[in-house]
């Protein structure tokens, strides 16, 4: 088979890229190692920046997002028992949308099916070749049969554990990493959210987050140890620990119920540079990871795809490669800003026992500054709603 662009991975970055290329008349295939049901079953991010919503509009898949997504003008921080609202709209002029990654994925998959675009699910043993020359090639197995796809470009949208980044010669790539000494235990439950807006909690016992997917479905997280196992956390134990970290007003309004999903995610900051290797272009988690505290992972995938789709469209429409040459630099500038913000939010709100009482005092002073300085609060808000593309 021959296509113009072979996209590896049908997460948000691969699907969004596929849709934007389809609308531009560029022929692409998506190869995904998992089944469609598996991809749709993964519970991940929930907050979209305004720029990402605009990307969904450009991709002509924003109908349900506008009908069902919840616009949030602010969020709260509960620090040492004291609540403070960050007025995102008042401080930055922008909002964020609560709309689950699962729904983003579902909308993009539906558009792909409607367009009759090619996707191969359960593609095994995907391997990429020849991207340093002019004739890249992708091999995969499906139902025991070997297949080959010839293409002009390979888009590595296959996430942190994918095959594309490890296929780059080690000398050509530089990695930067910070692994945090804790994880997040997340619970999804069909109960109304504790509050209209998200609450980020910094407590002596550790971080917690009250989020949501809709007016009837809540998503809660608590900071946990890296040794913790999901099986050892009953629903009751989770709710009890969450209550310990909330204020009395939160506890009074919290509705508990059986979990419909429960998982532990480790926290990591990671960037691999550059993002282009000849005719291989990495996007999304394939090239960078942020701790979820800043709600940036999914949104960064969208900004990468903005730059990548622009570059490929320029190439096919004009024959010029100006944007392809600028791809890595433009993405990385925004990525490093989001890395900094996610690292800062993580440091501000989590319990780091190894930092002792001095570390806790530094967090309190930082929070006090955000609380009393409009400049500090504006910096937080500008980053949370997303820096411009
Ligand atoms: P992915 O969504 O990882 O998609 C990559 C796709 O490639 C997958 O479908 C995978 O199956 C496929 N693939 C992998 N290897 C191969 C291969 N060899 N061949 C073919 N296909 C392959 N962000 C937030 O903002 N908030 C959160 O709360 C949050 N929670 C998260 C929880 C977890 C457990 C994880 C892993 C991430 C979380 N994130 C969160 C980050 C956010 O979900 C990601 O940034 C986002 O999914 C990135 O999209 P992507 O398309 O680049 O990668
Ligand atoms: C979520 O709803 O899953 C969520 C929201 C905000 C974050 C992280 C995760 O910062």
Coordinates of C-alpha atoms and ligand atoms in Angstrom, one line a residue:
X1 CA 0.0 0.0 0.0
X2 CA 1.1 3.6 -0.6
X3 CA -0.1 6.7 1.3
X4 CA 1.2 10.2 1.7
X5 CA 1.4 10.0 5.6
X6 CA 1.5 6.9 7.8
X7 CA 0.3 7.8 11.3
X8 CA 1.3 5.4 14.1
X9 CA -1.2 5.5 17.0
X10 CA -4.8 6.4 17.3
X11 CA -4.7 8.4 20.5
X12 CA -5.8 12.0 20.4
X13 CA -2.7 13.2 18.5
X14 CA -2.9 10.6 15.7
X15 CA -6.7 11.0 15.3
X16 CA -6.6 14.8 15.3
X17 CA -3.8 14.8 12.8
X18 CA -5.6 12.2 10.6
X19 CA -8.8 14.4 10.6
X20 CA -7.0 17.6 9.7
X21 CA -5.0 15.9 6.9
X22 CA -8.2 14.3 5.6
X23 CA -9.9 17.8 5.4
X24 CA -6.9 19.1 3.5
X25 CA -7.1 16.2 1.0
X26 CA -4.0 14.5 2.2
X27 CA -4.1 10.7 2.2
X28 CA -3.2 9.1 5.5
X29 CA -3.5 5.7 7.2
X30 CA -3.6 5.2 11.0
X31 CA -2.0 2.0 12.4
X32 CA -3.0 1.2 16.0
X33 CA -1.8 -1.7 18.0
X34 CA -4.9 -1.9 20.3
X35 CA -8.5 -2.5 19.5
X36 CA -10.9 0.4 19.1
X37 CA -12.8 -0.6 22.2
X38 CA -9.5 -0.7 24.2
X39 CA -8.5 2.8 23.1
X40 CA -12.0 4.2 24.0
X41 CA -11.9 2.5 27.4
X42 CA -8.8 4.4 28.6
X43 CA -9.8 7.1 31.1
X44 CA -7.3 9.9 31.0
X45 CA -7.4 13.7 30.7
X46 CA -10.5 15.9 31.2
X47 CA -9.7 19.6 30.7
X48 CA -9.3 21.2 27.3
X49 CA -7.7 24.6 26.6
X50 CA -9.6 27.1 24.5
X51 CA -7.0 26.6 21.7
X52 CA -7.7 22.9 21.7
X53 CA -11.4 23.6 21.4
X54 CA -10.6 25.8 18.4
X55 CA -8.6 22.9 17.0
X56 CA -11.6 20.6 17.4
X57 CA -13.7 23.2 15.6
X58 CA -11.2 23.4 12.7
X59 CA -11.3 19.6 12.6
X60 CA -15.2 19.9 12.3
X61 CA -15.7 17.6 15.3
X62 CA -16.7 20.2 18.0
X63 CA -20.5 19.7 17.8
X64 CA -20.9 17.4 20.8
X65 CA -18.1 19.2 22.7
X66 CA -20.2 22.5 22.4
X67 CA -23.4 20.7 23.4
X68 CA -22.1 18.6 26.3
X69 CA -18.8 20.1 27.4
X70 CA -18.8 22.2 30.5
X71 CA -17.2 25.7 30.2
X72 CA -15.2 26.5 33.3
X73 CA -14.3 30.2 34.1
X74 CA -12.2 29.3 37.1
X75 CA -11.0 26.7 39.6
X76 CA -10.3 26.6 43.3
X77 CA -7.2 25.8 45.3
X78 CA -7.6 24.4 48.9
X79 CA -4.3 25.0 50.6
X80 CA -3.8 24.3 54.3
X81 CA -7.5 24.4 54.9
X82 CA -8.0 27.7 53.1
X83 CA -9.8 27.9 49.7
X84 CA -9.0 30.4 47.0
X85 CA -10.6 30.8 43.6
X86 CA -8.5 31.4 40.5
X87 CA -10.7 33.5 38.3
X88 CA -9.4 32.2 34.9
X89 CA -11.7 34.3 32.8
X90 CA -11.2 37.5 34.8
X91 CA -7.4 37.1 34.9
X92 CA -6.7 35.8 31.4
X93 CA -9.9 36.5 29.3
X94 CA -10.0 32.8 28.5
X95 CA -11.8 29.7 29.8
X96 CA -11.3 25.9 29.8
X97 CA -13.7 23.1 28.8
X98 CA -14.4 20.0 30.8
X99 CA -14.8 17.3 28.2
X100 CA -13.1 13.9 28.6
X101 CA -10.3 12.6 26.4
X102 CA -12.5 9.5 25.8
X103 CA -15.2 11.8 24.2
X104 CA -12.6 13.6 22.1
X105 CA -11.4 10.2 20.9
X106 CA -14.9 9.0 20.2
X107 CA -15.8 12.1 18.2
X108 CA -12.6 11.9 16.1
X109 CA -13.1 8.2 15.5
X110 CA -16.7 8.8 14.4
X111 CA -15.5 11.5 11.9
X112 CA -12.9 9.1 10.6
X113 CA -15.4 6.4 10.0
X114 CA -17.8 8.8 8.3
X115 CA -15.0 10.0 6.0
X116 CA -14.1 6.4 5.1
X117 CA -10.5 7.0 6.1
X118 CA -8.2 4.1 6.6
X119 CA -7.5 2.8 10.2
X120 CA -6.0 -0.5 11.0
X121 CA -6.7 -1.5 14.6
X122 CA -4.8 -4.4 16.3
X123 CA -1.8 -3.8 14.0
X124 CA 1.0 -5.9 15.5
X125 CA 4.7 -5.6 15.3
X126 CA 4.7 -2.2 13.8
X127 CA 8.2 -1.2 12.7
X128 CA 9.4 1.9 10.8
X129 CA 12.2 2.1 8.3
X130 CA 14.0 4.5 5.9
X131 CA 12.8 7.7 7.5
X132 CA 16.3 9.2 7.2
X133 CA 16.1 8.9 3.4
X134 CA 13.3 9.8 1.0
X135 CA 11.3 6.5 1.0
X136 CA 10.0 5.7 4.5
X137 CA 8.3 2.4 5.0
X138 CA 6.1 1.0 7.8
X139 CA 5.7 -2.8 8.3
X140 CA 3.1 -4.4 10.5
X141 CA 1.3 -7.7 11.0
X142 CA -2.4 -8.2 11.0
X143 CA -4.2 -11.5 11.5
X144 CA -0.8 -13.2 11.1
X145 CA -0.1 -11.5 7.7
X146 CA 2.8 -9.2 7.0
X147 CA 1.9 -5.8 5.4
X148 CA 4.0 -2.9 4.1
X149 CA 3.0 0.8 3.8
X150 CA 5.2 3.1 1.6
X151 CA 4.8 6.8 2.5
X152 CA 6.3 10.2 2.3
X153 CA 6.2 10.9 6.0
X154 CA 5.8 8.9 9.2
X155 CA 3.9 10.6 12.1
X156 CA 5.0 9.1 15.4
X157 CA 1.8 9.6 17.5
X158 CA 2.2 6.3 19.4
X159 CA 2.5 7.6 23.0
X160 CA 5.3 7.3 25.6
X161 CA 5.6 3.5 25.2
X162 CA 5.4 3.5 21.4
X163 CA 7.8 2.2 18.8
X164 CA 8.7 5.4 16.9
X165 CA 10.9 7.2 19.4
X166 CA 13.0 4.1 20.2
X167 CA 13.6 3.6 16.4
X168 CA 15.6 6.8 16.3
X169 CA 19.4 6.2 16.6
X170 CA 20.3 7.0 20.2
X171 CA 23.0 9.6 19.3
X172 CA 20.3 11.6 17.5
X173 CA 18.1 12.2 20.4
X174 CA 18.5 13.9 23.8
X175 CA 16.3 13.0 26.8
X176 CA 15.4 15.1 29.8
X177 CA 13.5 13.6 32.7
X178 CA 12.2 14.0 36.2
X179 CA 10.4 11.1 37.9
X180 CA 8.4 12.2 41.0
X181 CA 8.4 10.0 44.1
X182 CA 4.6 9.5 44.1
X183 CA 1.6 8.7 41.8
X184 CA -2.1 9.6 41.5
X185 CA -4.8 7.2 42.4
X186 CA -7.8 8.1 40.3
X187 CA -11.5 7.1 40.7
X188 CA -14.3 7.7 38.2
X189 CA -17.8 7.4 39.7
X190 CA -21.4 8.2 38.6
X191 CA -22.0 10.7 41.3
X192 CA -22.5 14.5 41.0
X193 CA -19.3 16.5 41.4
X194 CA -18.6 18.0 44.9
X195 CA -18.4 21.5 43.4
X196 CA -19.2 23.4 40.2
X197 CA -15.5 23.9 39.5
X198 CA -12.4 21.8 40.0
X199 CA -10.7 21.9 43.4
X200 CA -6.9 21.3 43.6
X201 CA -6.1 20.3 47.2
X202 CA -2.7 20.6 49.0
X203 CA -3.0 18.9 52.3
X204 CA -0.5 17.6 55.0
X205 CA -1.5 14.1 54.0
X206 CA -0.9 14.8 50.3
X207 CA -2.5 16.2 47.1
X208 CA -6.0 15.6 46.0
X209 CA -8.1 16.8 43.0
X210 CA -11.8 17.0 42.6
X211 CA -12.6 17.0 38.9
X212 CA -15.5 15.8 36.8
X213 CA -16.6 14.6 33.4
X214 CA -20.2 15.8 33.5
X215 CA -22.8 17.0 36.0
X216 CA -23.4 13.4 37.0
X217 CA -20.0 11.9 36.6
X218 CA -17.0 12.8 38.9
X219 CA -13.3 12.2 38.6
X220 CA -11.3 12.3 41.9
X221 CA -7.6 11.8 42.5
X222 CA -5.4 11.4 45.6
X223 CA -1.6 11.4 45.8
X224 CA -0.4 7.9 46.6
X225 CA 2.8 6.1 47.1
X226 CA 4.5 4.5 44.1
X227 CA 4.3 1.1 45.9
X228 CA 0.5 1.4 46.2
X229 CA -1.6 -1.2 44.3
X230 CA -5.1 -0.4 43.0
X231 CA -6.3 -3.8 44.4
X232 CA -5.4 -2.6 47.9
X233 CA -7.6 0.5 47.7
X234 CA -11.3 -0.4 48.3
X235 CA -13.8 2.3 47.2
X236 CA -14.5 3.0 50.9
X237 CA -10.8 3.5 51.7
X238 CA -10.5 5.9 48.7
X239 CA -13.5 8.0 49.8
X240 CA -12.3 8.1 53.5
X241 CA -8.8 9.3 52.4
X242 CA -10.3 12.0 50.1
X243 CA -12.5 13.2 52.9
X244 CA -9.5 13.6 55.2
X245 CA -7.9 15.9 52.6
X246 CA -11.0 18.1 51.9
X247 CA -12.4 21.0 54.0
X248 CA -15.6 20.6 56.0
X249 CA -17.7 22.3 53.3
X250 CA -16.3 19.8 50.7
X251 CA -16.9 16.8 53.0
X252 CA -20.5 18.0 53.5
X253 CA -21.2 18.1 49.8
X254 CA -19.2 15.0 48.7
X255 CA -21.4 12.3 47.2
X256 CA -19.7 8.9 47.2
X257 CA -20.7 5.8 45.2
X258 CA -19.2 2.7 43.6
X259 CA -16.2 3.4 41.3
X260 CA -16.6 2.6 37.6
X261 CA -12.8 2.9 37.1
X262 CA -9.8 3.0 39.4
X263 CA -6.2 3.3 38.4
X264 CA -2.8 4.6 39.5
X265 CA -0.6 6.8 37.3
X266 CA 3.0 7.6 38.1
X267 CA 4.0 11.3 37.7
X268 CA 6.8 12.1 35.3
X269 CA 8.3 15.1 33.4
X270 CA 10.0 14.1 30.2
X271 CA 11.1 15.6 26.9
X272 CA 13.0 14.0 24.0
X273 CA 14.6 16.5 21.6
X274 CA 14.4 17.1 18.7
X275 CA 11.0 16.0 17.3
X276 CA 11.9 15.6 13.7
X277 CA 14.3 13.0 12.3
X278 CA 14.3 13.3 8.5
X279 CA 10.8 12.1 7.5
X280 CA 9.8 10.9 10.9
X281 CA 7.9 13.5 13.0
X282 CA 7.0 12.8 16.7
X283 CA 3.9 14.3 18.3
X284 CA 2.2 14.1 21.7
X285 CA 3.3 11.7 24.4
X286 CA 5.7 10.0 22.0
X287 CA 8.0 12.9 22.6
X288 CA 7.0 14.4 25.9
X289 CA 5.2 13.7 29.2
X290 CA 4.0 16.2 31.9
X291 CA 2.7 15.4 35.3
X292 CA -1.1 15.8 35.1
X293 CA -1.2 18.6 37.7
X294 CA -1.3 21.4 35.1
X295 CA -3.9 19.5 32.8
X296 CA -1.5 19.9 29.9
X297 CA -0.8 16.4 28.4
X298 CA -3.7 16.3 26.0
X299 CA -3.5 19.9 25.2
X300 CA 0.2 19.7 24.2
X301 CA -0.7 16.8 21.9
X302 CA -3.2 19.2 20.2
X303 CA -0.6 22.0 19.8
X304 CA 2.0 19.6 18.3
X305 CA -0.7 18.5 15.8
X306 CA -1.4 22.1 15.0
X307 CA 2.2 22.7 14.0
X308 CA 2.5 19.3 12.3
X309 CA -0.7 19.6 10.2
X310 CA 0.3 23.1 9.1
X311 CA 3.8 21.8 8.1
X312 CA 2.4 18.9 6.1
X313 CA -0.3 21.0 4.4
X314 CA 2.4 23.6 3.4
X315 CA 4.5 20.8 2.0
X316 CA 1.7 19.3 -0.2
X317 CA 0.2 22.6 -1.2
X318 CA 3.3 24.6 -2.1
X319 CA 6.2 22.2 -2.1
X320 CA 7.9 24.3 0.5
X321 CA 9.3 22.9 3.8
X322 CA 9.6 26.0 5.8
X323 CA 7.1 24.8 8.5
X324 CA 8.6 21.3 8.5
X325 CA 12.0 22.7 9.2
X326 CA 10.6 24.9 12.0
X327 CA 8.4 22.0 13.4
X328 CA 10.6 20.8 16.2
X329 CA 11.6 24.3 17.4
X330 CA 8.0 25.7 17.4
X331 CA 6.7 22.7 19.3
X332 CA 9.5 22.5 21.8
X333 CA 9.1 26.2 22.8
X334 CA 5.5 25.6 23.9
X335 CA 6.3 22.2 25.4
X336 CA 9.0 23.6 27.6
X337 CA 6.6 26.3 28.8
X338 CA 4.1 23.6 29.7
X339 CA 6.7 21.4 31.3
X340 CA 7.7 24.4 33.5
X341 CA 4.1 25.1 34.5
X342 CA 3.3 21.4 35.2
X343 CA 6.4 21.1 37.3
X344 CA 5.6 24.3 39.2
X345 CA 2.0 23.2 39.9
X346 CA 3.3 19.7 41.0
X347 CA 5.8 21.3 43.4
X348 CA 3.3 23.8 44.8
X349 CA 0.6 21.3 45.6
X350 CA 2.1 17.8 46.5
X351 CA 3.5 16.4 49.6
X352 CA 7.3 16.0 49.3
X353 CA 8.3 14.5 52.7
X354 CA 12.0 14.6 51.8
X355 CA 11.7 18.4 51.6
X356 CA 10.8 18.7 55.3
X357 CA 9.2 21.7 57.0
X358 CA 11.3 24.1 54.9
X359 CA 9.8 22.7 51.7
X360 CA 6.2 23.1 53.2
X361 CA 6.9 26.7 54.2
X362 CA 8.1 27.4 50.7
X363 CA 4.9 26.0 49.3
X364 CA 2.9 28.1 51.7
X365 CA 4.8 31.3 50.8
X366 CA 4.3 30.6 47.1
X367 CA 0.5 30.0 47.7
X368 CA 0.3 33.2 49.7
X369 CA 1.9 35.1 46.9
X370 CA -0.6 33.7 44.3
X371 CA -3.3 34.7 46.7
X372 CA -2.2 38.3 47.3
X373 CA -0.6 39.3 44.0
X374 CA -2.7 39.8 40.9
X375 CA 0.5 39.4 38.8
X376 CA 1.2 35.9 40.3
X377 CA -2.4 34.8 39.9
X378 CA -2.4 36.1 36.3
X379 CA 0.7 34.1 35.6
X380 CA -1.0 31.0 36.9
X381 CA -4.2 31.7 35.0
X382 CA -2.4 32.4 31.7
X383 CA -0.6 29.1 31.8
X384 CA -3.6 27.1 32.9
X385 CA -5.8 28.3 30.1
X386 CA -2.9 27.6 27.7
X387 CA -0.3 29.8 26.1
X388 CA -1.1 30.9 22.5
X389 CA 0.1 28.7 19.6
Ligands
LIG1 P1 -1.7 8.3 23.6 O1 -3.0 8.8 24.0 O2 -0.8 7.5 24.5 O3 -1.9 7.5 22.2 C1 -0.9 6.7 21.6 C2 -1.6 5.6 20.9 O4 -0.5 4.8 20.2 C3 -2.3 4.6 21.8 O5 -3.6 4.4 21.3 C4 -1.4 3.3 21.7 O6 -2.2 2.1 21.9 C5 -0.8 3.4 20.4 N1 0.5 2.7 20.2 C6 1.5 2.6 21.2 N2 2.5 1.8 20.7 C7 2.1 1.5 19.4 C8 2.7 0.7 18.5 N3 3.9 0.1 18.7 N4 2.1 0.5 17.3 C9 0.9 1.1 17.0 N5 0.3 1.8 17.9 C10 0.9 2.0 19.1 N6 -3.3 14.3 30.8 C11 -4.0 15.2 31.4 O7 -3.9 16.4 30.9 N7 -4.7 14.9 32.5 C12 -4.8 13.6 33.0 O8 -5.5 13.4 34.0 C13 -4.1 12.6 32.4 N8 -4.1 11.4 32.9 C14 -3.4 10.4 32.3 C15 -3.3 9.1 32.8 C16 -2.5 8.1 32.1 C17 -2.5 6.7 32.7 C18 -1.8 8.4 31.0 C19 -0.9 7.4 30.3 C20 -1.8 9.7 30.5 C21 -2.6 10.7 31.1 N9 -2.6 12.0 30.7 C22 -3.3 13.0 31.3 C23 -1.9 12.4 29.5 C24 -2.8 12.5 28.3 O9 -3.8 11.4 28.4 C25 -1.9 12.3 27.1 O10 -1.0 13.4 27.0 C26 -2.5 12.1 25.8 O11 -3.2 10.8 25.8 C27 -1.5 12.1 24.6 O12 -2.1 11.7 23.5 P2 -1.2 10.9 22.4 O13 -2.2 10.6 21.3 O14 0.0 11.6 22.1 O15 -0.8 9.5 23.1
LIG2 C1 -9.1 15.1 35.1 O1 -10.3 15.5 35.1 O2 -8.8 13.9 34.8 C2 -8.0 16.1 35.4 C3 -8.3 17.4 35.5 C4 -7.4 18.3 35.8 C5 -6.1 17.9 35.9 C6 -5.8 16.5 35.8 C7 -6.8 15.6 35.5 O3 -5.1 18.8 36.2

